[in-house]
One Martini backbone bead per residue (centre of mass of N, CA, C, O) as a GRO file, in nm:
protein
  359
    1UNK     BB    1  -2.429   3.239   1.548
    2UNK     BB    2  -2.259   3.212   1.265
    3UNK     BB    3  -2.132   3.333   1.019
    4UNK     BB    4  -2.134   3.324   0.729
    5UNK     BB    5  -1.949   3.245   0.449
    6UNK     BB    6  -1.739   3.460   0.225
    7UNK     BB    7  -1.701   3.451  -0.115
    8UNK     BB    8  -1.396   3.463  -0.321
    9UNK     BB    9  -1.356   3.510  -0.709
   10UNK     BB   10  -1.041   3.503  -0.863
   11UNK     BB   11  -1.164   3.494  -1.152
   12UNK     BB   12  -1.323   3.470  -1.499
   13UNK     BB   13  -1.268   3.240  -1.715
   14UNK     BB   14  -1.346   2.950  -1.764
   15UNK     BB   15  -1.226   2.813  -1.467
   16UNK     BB   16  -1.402   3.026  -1.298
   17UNK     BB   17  -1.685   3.016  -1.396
   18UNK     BB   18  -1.748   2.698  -1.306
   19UNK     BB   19  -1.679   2.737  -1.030
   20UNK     BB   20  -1.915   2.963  -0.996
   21UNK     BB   21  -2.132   2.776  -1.068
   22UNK     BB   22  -2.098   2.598  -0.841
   23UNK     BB   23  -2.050   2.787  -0.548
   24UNK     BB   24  -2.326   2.931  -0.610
   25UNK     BB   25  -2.520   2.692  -0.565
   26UNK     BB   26  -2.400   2.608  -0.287
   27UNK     BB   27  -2.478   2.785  -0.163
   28UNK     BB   28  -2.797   2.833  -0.129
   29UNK     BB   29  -2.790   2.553   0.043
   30UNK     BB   30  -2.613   2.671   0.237
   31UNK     BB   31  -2.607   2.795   0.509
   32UNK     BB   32  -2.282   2.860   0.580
   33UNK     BB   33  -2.312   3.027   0.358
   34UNK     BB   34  -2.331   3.312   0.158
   35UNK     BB   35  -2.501   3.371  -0.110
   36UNK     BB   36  -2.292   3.574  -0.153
   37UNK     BB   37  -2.144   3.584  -0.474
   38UNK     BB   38  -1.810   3.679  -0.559
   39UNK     BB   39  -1.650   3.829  -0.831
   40UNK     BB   40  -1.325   3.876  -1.036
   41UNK     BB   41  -1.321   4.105  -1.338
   42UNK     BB   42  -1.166   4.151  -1.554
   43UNK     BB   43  -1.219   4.443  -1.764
   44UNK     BB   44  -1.431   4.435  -2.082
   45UNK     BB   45  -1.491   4.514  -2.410
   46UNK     BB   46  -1.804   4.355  -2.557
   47UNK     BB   47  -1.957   4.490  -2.749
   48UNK     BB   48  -1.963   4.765  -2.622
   49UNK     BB   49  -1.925   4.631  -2.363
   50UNK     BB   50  -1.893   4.525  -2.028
   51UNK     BB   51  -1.862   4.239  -1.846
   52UNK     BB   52  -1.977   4.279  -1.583
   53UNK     BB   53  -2.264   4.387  -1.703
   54UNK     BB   54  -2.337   4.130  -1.863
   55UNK     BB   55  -2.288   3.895  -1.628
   56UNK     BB   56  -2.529   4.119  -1.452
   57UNK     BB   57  -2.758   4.030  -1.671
   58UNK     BB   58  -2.717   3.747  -1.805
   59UNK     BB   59  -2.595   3.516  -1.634
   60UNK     BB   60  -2.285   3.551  -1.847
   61UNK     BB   61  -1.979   3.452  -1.987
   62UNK     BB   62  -1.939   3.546  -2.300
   63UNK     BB   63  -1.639   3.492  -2.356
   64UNK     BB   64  -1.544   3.241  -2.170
   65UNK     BB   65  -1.841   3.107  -2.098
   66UNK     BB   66  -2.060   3.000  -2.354
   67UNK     BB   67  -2.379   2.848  -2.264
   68UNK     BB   68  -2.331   2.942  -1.932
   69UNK     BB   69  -2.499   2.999  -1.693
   70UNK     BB   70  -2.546   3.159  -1.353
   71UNK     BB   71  -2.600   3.244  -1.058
   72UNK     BB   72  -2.755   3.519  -0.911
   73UNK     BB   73  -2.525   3.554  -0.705
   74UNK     BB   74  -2.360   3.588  -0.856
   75UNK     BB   75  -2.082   3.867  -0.899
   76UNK     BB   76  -1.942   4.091  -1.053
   77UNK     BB   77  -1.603   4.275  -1.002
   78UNK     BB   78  -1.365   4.487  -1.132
   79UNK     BB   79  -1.271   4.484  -0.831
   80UNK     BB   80  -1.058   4.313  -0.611
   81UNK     BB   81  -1.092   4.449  -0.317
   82UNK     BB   82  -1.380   4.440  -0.305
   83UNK     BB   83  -1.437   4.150  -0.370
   84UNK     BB   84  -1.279   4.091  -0.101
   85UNK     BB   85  -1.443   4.197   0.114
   86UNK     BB   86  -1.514   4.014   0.350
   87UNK     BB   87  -1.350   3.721   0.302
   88UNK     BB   88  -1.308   3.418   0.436
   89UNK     BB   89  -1.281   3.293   0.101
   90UNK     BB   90  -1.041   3.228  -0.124
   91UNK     BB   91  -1.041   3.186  -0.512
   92UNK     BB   92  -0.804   3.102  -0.703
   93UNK     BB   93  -0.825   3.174  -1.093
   94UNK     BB   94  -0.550   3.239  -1.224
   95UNK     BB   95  -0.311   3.327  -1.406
   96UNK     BB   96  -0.004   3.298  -1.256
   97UNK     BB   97   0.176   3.553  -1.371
   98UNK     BB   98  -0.053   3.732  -1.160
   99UNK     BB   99  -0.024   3.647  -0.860
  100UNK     BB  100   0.086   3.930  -0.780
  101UNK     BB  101  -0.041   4.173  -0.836
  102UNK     BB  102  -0.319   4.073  -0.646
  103UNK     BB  103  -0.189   4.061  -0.428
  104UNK     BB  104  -0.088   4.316  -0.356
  105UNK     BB  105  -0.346   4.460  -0.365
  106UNK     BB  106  -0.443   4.259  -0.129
  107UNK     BB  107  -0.269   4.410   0.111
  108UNK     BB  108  -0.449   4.438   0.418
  109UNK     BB  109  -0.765   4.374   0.252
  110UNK     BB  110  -0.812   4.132   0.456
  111UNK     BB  111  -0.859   3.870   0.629
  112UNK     BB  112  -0.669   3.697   0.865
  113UNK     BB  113  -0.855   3.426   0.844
  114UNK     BB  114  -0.845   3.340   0.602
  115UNK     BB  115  -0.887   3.134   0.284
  116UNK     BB  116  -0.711   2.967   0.053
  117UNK     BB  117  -0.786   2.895  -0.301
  118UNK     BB  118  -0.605   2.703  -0.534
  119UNK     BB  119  -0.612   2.649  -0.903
  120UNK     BB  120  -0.311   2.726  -0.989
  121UNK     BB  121  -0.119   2.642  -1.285
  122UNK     BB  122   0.187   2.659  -1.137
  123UNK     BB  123   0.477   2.891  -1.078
  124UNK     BB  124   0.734   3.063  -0.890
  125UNK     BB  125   1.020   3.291  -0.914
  126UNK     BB  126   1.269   3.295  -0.751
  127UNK     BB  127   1.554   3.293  -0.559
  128UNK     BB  128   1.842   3.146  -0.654
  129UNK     BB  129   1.718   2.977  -0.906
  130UNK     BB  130   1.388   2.920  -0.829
  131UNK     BB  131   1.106   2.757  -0.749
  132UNK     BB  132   0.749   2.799  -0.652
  133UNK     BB  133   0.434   2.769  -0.516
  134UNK     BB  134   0.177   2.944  -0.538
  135UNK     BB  135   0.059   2.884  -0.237
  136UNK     BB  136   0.308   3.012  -0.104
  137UNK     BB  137   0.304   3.290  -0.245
  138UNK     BB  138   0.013   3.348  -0.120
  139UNK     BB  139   0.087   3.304   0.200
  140UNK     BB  140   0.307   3.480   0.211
  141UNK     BB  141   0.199   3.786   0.074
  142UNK     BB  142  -0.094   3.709   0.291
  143UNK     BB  143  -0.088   3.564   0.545
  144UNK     BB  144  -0.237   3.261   0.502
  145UNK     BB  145  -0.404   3.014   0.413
  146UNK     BB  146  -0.316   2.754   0.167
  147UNK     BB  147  -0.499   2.561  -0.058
  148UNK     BB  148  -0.572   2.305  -0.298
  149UNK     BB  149  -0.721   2.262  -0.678
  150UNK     BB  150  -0.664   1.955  -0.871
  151UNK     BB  151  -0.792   1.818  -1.171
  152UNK     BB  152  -0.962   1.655  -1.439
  153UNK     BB  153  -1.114   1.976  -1.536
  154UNK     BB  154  -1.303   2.068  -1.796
  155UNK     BB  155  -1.466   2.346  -1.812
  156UNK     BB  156  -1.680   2.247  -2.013
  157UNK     BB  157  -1.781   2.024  -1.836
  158UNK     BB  158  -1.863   2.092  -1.576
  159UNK     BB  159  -2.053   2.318  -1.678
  160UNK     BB  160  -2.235   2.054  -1.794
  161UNK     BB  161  -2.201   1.831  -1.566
  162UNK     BB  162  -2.011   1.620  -1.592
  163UNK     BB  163  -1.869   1.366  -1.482
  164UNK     BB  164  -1.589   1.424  -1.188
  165UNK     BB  165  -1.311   1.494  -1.065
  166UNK     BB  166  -1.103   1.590  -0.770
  167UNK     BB  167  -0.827   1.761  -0.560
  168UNK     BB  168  -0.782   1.849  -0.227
  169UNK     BB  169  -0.515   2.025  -0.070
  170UNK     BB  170  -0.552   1.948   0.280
  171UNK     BB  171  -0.416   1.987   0.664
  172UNK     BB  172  -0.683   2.090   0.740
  173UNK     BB  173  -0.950   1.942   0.949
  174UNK     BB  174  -1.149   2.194   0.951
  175UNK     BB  175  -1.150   2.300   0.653
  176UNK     BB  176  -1.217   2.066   0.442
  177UNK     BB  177  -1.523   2.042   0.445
  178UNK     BB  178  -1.597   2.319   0.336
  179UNK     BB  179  -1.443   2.300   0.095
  180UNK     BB  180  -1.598   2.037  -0.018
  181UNK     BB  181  -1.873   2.146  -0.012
  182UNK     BB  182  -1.851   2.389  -0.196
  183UNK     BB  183  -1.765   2.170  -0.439
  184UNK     BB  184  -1.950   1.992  -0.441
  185UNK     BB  185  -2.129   1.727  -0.642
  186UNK     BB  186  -2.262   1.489  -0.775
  187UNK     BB  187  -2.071   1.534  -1.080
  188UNK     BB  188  -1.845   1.641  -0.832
  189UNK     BB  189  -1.586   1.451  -0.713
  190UNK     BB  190  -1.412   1.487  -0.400
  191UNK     BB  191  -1.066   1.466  -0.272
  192UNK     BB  192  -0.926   1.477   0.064
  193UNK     BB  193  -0.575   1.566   0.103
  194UNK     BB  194  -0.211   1.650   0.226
  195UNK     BB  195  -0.038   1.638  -0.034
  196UNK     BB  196  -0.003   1.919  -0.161
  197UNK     BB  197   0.208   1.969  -0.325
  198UNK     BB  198   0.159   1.730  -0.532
  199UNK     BB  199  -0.051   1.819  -0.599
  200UNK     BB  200   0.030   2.123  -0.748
  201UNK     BB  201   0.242   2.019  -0.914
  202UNK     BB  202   0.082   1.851  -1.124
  203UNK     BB  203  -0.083   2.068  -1.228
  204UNK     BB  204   0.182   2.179  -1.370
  205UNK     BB  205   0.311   1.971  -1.523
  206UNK     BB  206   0.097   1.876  -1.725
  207UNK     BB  207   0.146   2.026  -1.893
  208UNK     BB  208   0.409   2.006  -2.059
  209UNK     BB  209   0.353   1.737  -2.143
  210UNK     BB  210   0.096   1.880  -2.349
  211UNK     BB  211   0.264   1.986  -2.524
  212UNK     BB  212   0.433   1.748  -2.649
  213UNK     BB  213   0.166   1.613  -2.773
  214UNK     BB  214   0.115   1.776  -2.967
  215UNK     BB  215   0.372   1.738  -3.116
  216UNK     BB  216   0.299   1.441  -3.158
  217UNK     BB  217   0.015   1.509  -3.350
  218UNK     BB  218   0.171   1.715  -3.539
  219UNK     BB  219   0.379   1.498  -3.653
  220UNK     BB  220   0.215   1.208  -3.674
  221UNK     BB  221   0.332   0.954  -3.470
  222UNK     BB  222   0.110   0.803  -3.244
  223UNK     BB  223  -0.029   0.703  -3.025
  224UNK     BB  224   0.223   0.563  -2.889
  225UNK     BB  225   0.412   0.768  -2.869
  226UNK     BB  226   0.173   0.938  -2.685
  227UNK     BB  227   0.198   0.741  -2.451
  228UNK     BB  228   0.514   0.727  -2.388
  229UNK     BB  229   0.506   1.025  -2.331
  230UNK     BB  230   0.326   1.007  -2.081
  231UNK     BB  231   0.493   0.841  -1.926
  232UNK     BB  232   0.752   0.969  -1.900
  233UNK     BB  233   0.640   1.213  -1.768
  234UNK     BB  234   0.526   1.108  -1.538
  235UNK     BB  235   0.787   1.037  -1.435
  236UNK     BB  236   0.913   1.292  -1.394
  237UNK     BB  237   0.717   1.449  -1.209
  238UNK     BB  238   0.802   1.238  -0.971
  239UNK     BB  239   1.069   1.292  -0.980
  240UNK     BB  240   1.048   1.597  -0.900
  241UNK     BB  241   0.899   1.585  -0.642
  242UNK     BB  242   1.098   1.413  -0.501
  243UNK     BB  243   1.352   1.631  -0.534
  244UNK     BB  244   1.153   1.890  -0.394
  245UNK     BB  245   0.924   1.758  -0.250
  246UNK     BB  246   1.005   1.597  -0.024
  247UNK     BB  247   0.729   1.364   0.148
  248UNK     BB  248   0.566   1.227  -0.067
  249UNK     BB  249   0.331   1.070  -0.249
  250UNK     BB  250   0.247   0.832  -0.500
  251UNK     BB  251  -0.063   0.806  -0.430
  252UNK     BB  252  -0.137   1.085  -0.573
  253UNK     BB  253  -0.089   1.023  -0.872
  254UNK     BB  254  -0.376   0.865  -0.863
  255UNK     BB  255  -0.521   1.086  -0.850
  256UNK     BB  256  -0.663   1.329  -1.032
  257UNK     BB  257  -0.418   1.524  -0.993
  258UNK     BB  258  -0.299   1.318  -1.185
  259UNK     BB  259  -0.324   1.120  -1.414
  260UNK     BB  260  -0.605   1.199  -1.474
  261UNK     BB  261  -0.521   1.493  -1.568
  262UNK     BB  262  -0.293   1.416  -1.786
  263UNK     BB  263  -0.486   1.249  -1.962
  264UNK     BB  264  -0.664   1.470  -2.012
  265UNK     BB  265  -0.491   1.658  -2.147
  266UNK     BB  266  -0.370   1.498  -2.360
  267UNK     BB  267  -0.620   1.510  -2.530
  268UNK     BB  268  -0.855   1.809  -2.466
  269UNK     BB  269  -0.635   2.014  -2.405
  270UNK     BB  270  -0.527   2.280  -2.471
  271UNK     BB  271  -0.202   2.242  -2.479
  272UNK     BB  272  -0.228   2.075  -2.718
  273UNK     BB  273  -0.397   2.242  -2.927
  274UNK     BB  274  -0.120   2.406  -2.961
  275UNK     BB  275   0.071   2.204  -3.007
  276UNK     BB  276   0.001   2.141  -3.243
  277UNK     BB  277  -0.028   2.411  -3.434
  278UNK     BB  278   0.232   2.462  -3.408
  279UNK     BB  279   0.369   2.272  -3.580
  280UNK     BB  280   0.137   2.293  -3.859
  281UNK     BB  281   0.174   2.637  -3.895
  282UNK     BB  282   0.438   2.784  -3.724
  283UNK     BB  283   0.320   2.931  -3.512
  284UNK     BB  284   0.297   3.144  -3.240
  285UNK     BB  285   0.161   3.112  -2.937
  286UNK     BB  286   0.055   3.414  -2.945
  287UNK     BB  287  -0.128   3.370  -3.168
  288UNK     BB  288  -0.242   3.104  -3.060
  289UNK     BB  289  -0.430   3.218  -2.855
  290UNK     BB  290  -0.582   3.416  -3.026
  291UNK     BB  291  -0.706   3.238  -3.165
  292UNK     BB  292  -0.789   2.957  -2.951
  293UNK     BB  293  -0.816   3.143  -2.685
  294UNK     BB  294  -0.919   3.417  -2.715
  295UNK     BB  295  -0.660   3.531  -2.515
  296UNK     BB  296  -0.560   3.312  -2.345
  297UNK     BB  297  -0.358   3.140  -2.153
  298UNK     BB  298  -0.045   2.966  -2.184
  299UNK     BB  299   0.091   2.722  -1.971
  300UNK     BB  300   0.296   2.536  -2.026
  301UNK     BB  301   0.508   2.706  -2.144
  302UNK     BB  302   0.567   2.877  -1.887
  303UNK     BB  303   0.647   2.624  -1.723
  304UNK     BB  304   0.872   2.543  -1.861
  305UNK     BB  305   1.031   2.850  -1.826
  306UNK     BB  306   1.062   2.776  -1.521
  307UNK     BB  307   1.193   2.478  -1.484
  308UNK     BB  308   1.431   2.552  -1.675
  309UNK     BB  309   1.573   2.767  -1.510
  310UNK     BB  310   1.598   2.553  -1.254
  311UNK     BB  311   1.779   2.346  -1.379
  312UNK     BB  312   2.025   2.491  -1.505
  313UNK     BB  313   2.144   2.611  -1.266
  314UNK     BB  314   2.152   2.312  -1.129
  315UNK     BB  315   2.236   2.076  -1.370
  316UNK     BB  316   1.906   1.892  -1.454
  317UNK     BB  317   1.834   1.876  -1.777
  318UNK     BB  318   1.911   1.565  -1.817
  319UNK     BB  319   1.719   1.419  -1.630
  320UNK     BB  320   1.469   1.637  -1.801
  321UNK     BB  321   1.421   1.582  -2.113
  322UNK     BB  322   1.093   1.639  -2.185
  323UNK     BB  323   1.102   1.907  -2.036
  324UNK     BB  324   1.329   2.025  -2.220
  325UNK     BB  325   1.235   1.979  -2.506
  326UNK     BB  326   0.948   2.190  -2.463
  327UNK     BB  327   1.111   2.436  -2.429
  328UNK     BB  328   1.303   2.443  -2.649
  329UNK     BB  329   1.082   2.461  -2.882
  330UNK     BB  330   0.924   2.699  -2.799
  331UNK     BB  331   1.222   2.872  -2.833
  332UNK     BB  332   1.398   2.749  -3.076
  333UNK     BB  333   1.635   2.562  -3.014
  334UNK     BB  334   1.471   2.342  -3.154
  335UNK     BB  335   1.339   2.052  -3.305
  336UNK     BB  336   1.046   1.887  -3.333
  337UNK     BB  337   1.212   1.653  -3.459
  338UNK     BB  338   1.397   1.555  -3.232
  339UNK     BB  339   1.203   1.476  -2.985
  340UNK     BB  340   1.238   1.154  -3.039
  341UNK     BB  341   1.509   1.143  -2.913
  342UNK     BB  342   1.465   1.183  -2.635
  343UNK     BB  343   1.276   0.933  -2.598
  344UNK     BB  344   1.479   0.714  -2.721
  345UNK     BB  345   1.683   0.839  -2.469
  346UNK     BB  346   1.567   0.789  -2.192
  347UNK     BB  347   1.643   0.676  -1.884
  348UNK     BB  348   1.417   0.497  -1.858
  349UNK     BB  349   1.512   0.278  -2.040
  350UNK     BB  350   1.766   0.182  -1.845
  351UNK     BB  351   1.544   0.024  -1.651
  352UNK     BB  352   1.598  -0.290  -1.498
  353UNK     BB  353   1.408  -0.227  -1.231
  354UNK     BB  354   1.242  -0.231  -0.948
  355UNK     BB  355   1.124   0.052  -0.783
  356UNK     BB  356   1.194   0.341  -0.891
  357UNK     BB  357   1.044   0.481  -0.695
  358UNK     BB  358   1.073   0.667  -0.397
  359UNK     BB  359   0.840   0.775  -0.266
   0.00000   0.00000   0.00000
């Protein structure tokens, strides 16, 4: 009979801990899981103790998800290499930014026919003034196989078990059941596609787009402008995909990890809530972390300045009016108020045959 796989979250902020609020459960009752999660939490202290020491004695990230149990399996280990040994799966959920650094220290580290599941979202900057998605940087750099999860979930509804659906990019059809059982329950109903690419694109391009959104709240523009700013970012994202990762299906965009999470995303999610901040206070993104998110980082900013990195490059930020107005808001290069211009100025706008979607 073949050993559980043993599982490993490289990762403990909120939509970490929720993860493992998750998949902590669901070991419990898979045979074929071994019982015992192993968390990776950067260690920090917390009123004078370890967050770690906090974790596996009250079995709660007071930091980062409070007032929220965690299954007495979960294990917190403050060494990345300790948490991953003998790791059949390794599910990362960490800011993006970090995940060379994370890389590197397992290189050599990990047992060879790993599986990683990424959870993170957002790119990263390669040669040649081009970005890459973040699961090809870890299947590059570990040498493993690596599937997304992506969609609509709100790390504080997931934890309190409310009803939500979510998205699996995954191409291996061994692979993907047990990915599915892993992290599915009741009130979390995964769909499982295999055009990955798709699926972890949208989650980090929503983010974009949902600082735009903040902007426009904070504003005081009004549902209709916050909601045309939604329609049109959609539209950049596909075609963002279609023009980069050519072979993407149309129909992904319809599953949770696209419209799904744009939607909840720009109502609920943190990257509004830092962008309406952002124009009503004045204050700078970092200050607005420390402040609103505890000191977690906002995704939506750096991935900002990651897409126009490579459009700049290519000579394509005209292509990509919202998503080049959302960076330059961020580092000051434009003012908030110019936003609406380029809104009411979008070349979808000139679009008046049907089928534009090319996908």
């Amino acid at each position: 009979m073949p050993k559980p796989k043993k599982v490993c979250i490289i990762g403990s902020g909120n939509w970490g801990s929720a993860i493992a609020k998750i998949v902590g459960s669901n070991a419990e009752r898979l045979d074929y899981v071994d019982n015992r999660i192993t968390m990776y939490v950067y260690e920090e202290m917390v009123e004078g103790r370890k967050l770690t020491e906090i974790i596996n004695e009250t079995h709660e990230n007071v930091k980062y998800l409070p007032g929220h149990k965690l299954p007495p399996n979960v294990v917190a280990i403050p060494d990345v290499v300790e948490a991953a040994d003998g790791a059949d799966i390794l599910i990362f959920v960490i800011p993006h930014q970090f995940i060379r650094n994370i890389c590197a220290a397992l290189i050599g580290r990990i047992k060879p026919d790993a599986v990683g599941l990424s959870l993170i979202k957002g790119f990263d900057r390669v040669e040649g003034g081009a970005i890459d998605l973040i699961s090809n940087t870890i299947s590059r750099l570990l040498k493993i196989q690596v599937c997304v999860l992506m969609g609509a979930n709100l790390a504080n509804e997931v934890a309190a078990g409310m009803f939500c659906e979510t998205t699996i990019g995954c191409k291996d059809k061994r692979v993907a059941p047990l990915l599915r059982d892993l992290i599915q329950t009741e009130n979390f109903k995964v769909v499982v596609v295999d055009d990955v690419n798709a699926v972890e694109a949208c989650g980090a391009l929503k983010n974009i787009i949902a600082v735009g959104v903040g902007f426009v709240d904070g504003l005081g523009y009004g549902d209709n402008t916050k909601a045309a700013v939604i329609r049109l970012g959609l539209m950049e994202m596909i075609k963002f995909v279609d023009i980069f990762f050519p072979g993407s299906r149309l129909s992904t965009f319809f599953e949770s990890c696209g419209v799904a999470d744009l939607i909840t995303t720009c109502f609920g999610g943190r990257n509004r809530r830092v962008g309406e901040a952002f124009i009503k206070t004045g204050k700078s993104i970092e200050v607005l972390e420390k402040e609103l998110l505890n000191g977690q980082k906002l995704q939506g900013p750096i991935t900002a300045a990651e897409v126009n990195f490579m459009l700049k490059n290519r000579g394509m930020e005209a292509r990509f009016p919202l998503m080049t107005a959302v960076h330059r808001i961020c580092t000051g290069e434009m003012k908030a108020a110019d936003l609406l211009d380029h809104v009411r100025n979008h070349p979808e706008h000139m679009q008046t045959t049907f089928g534009r979607c090319s996908l």
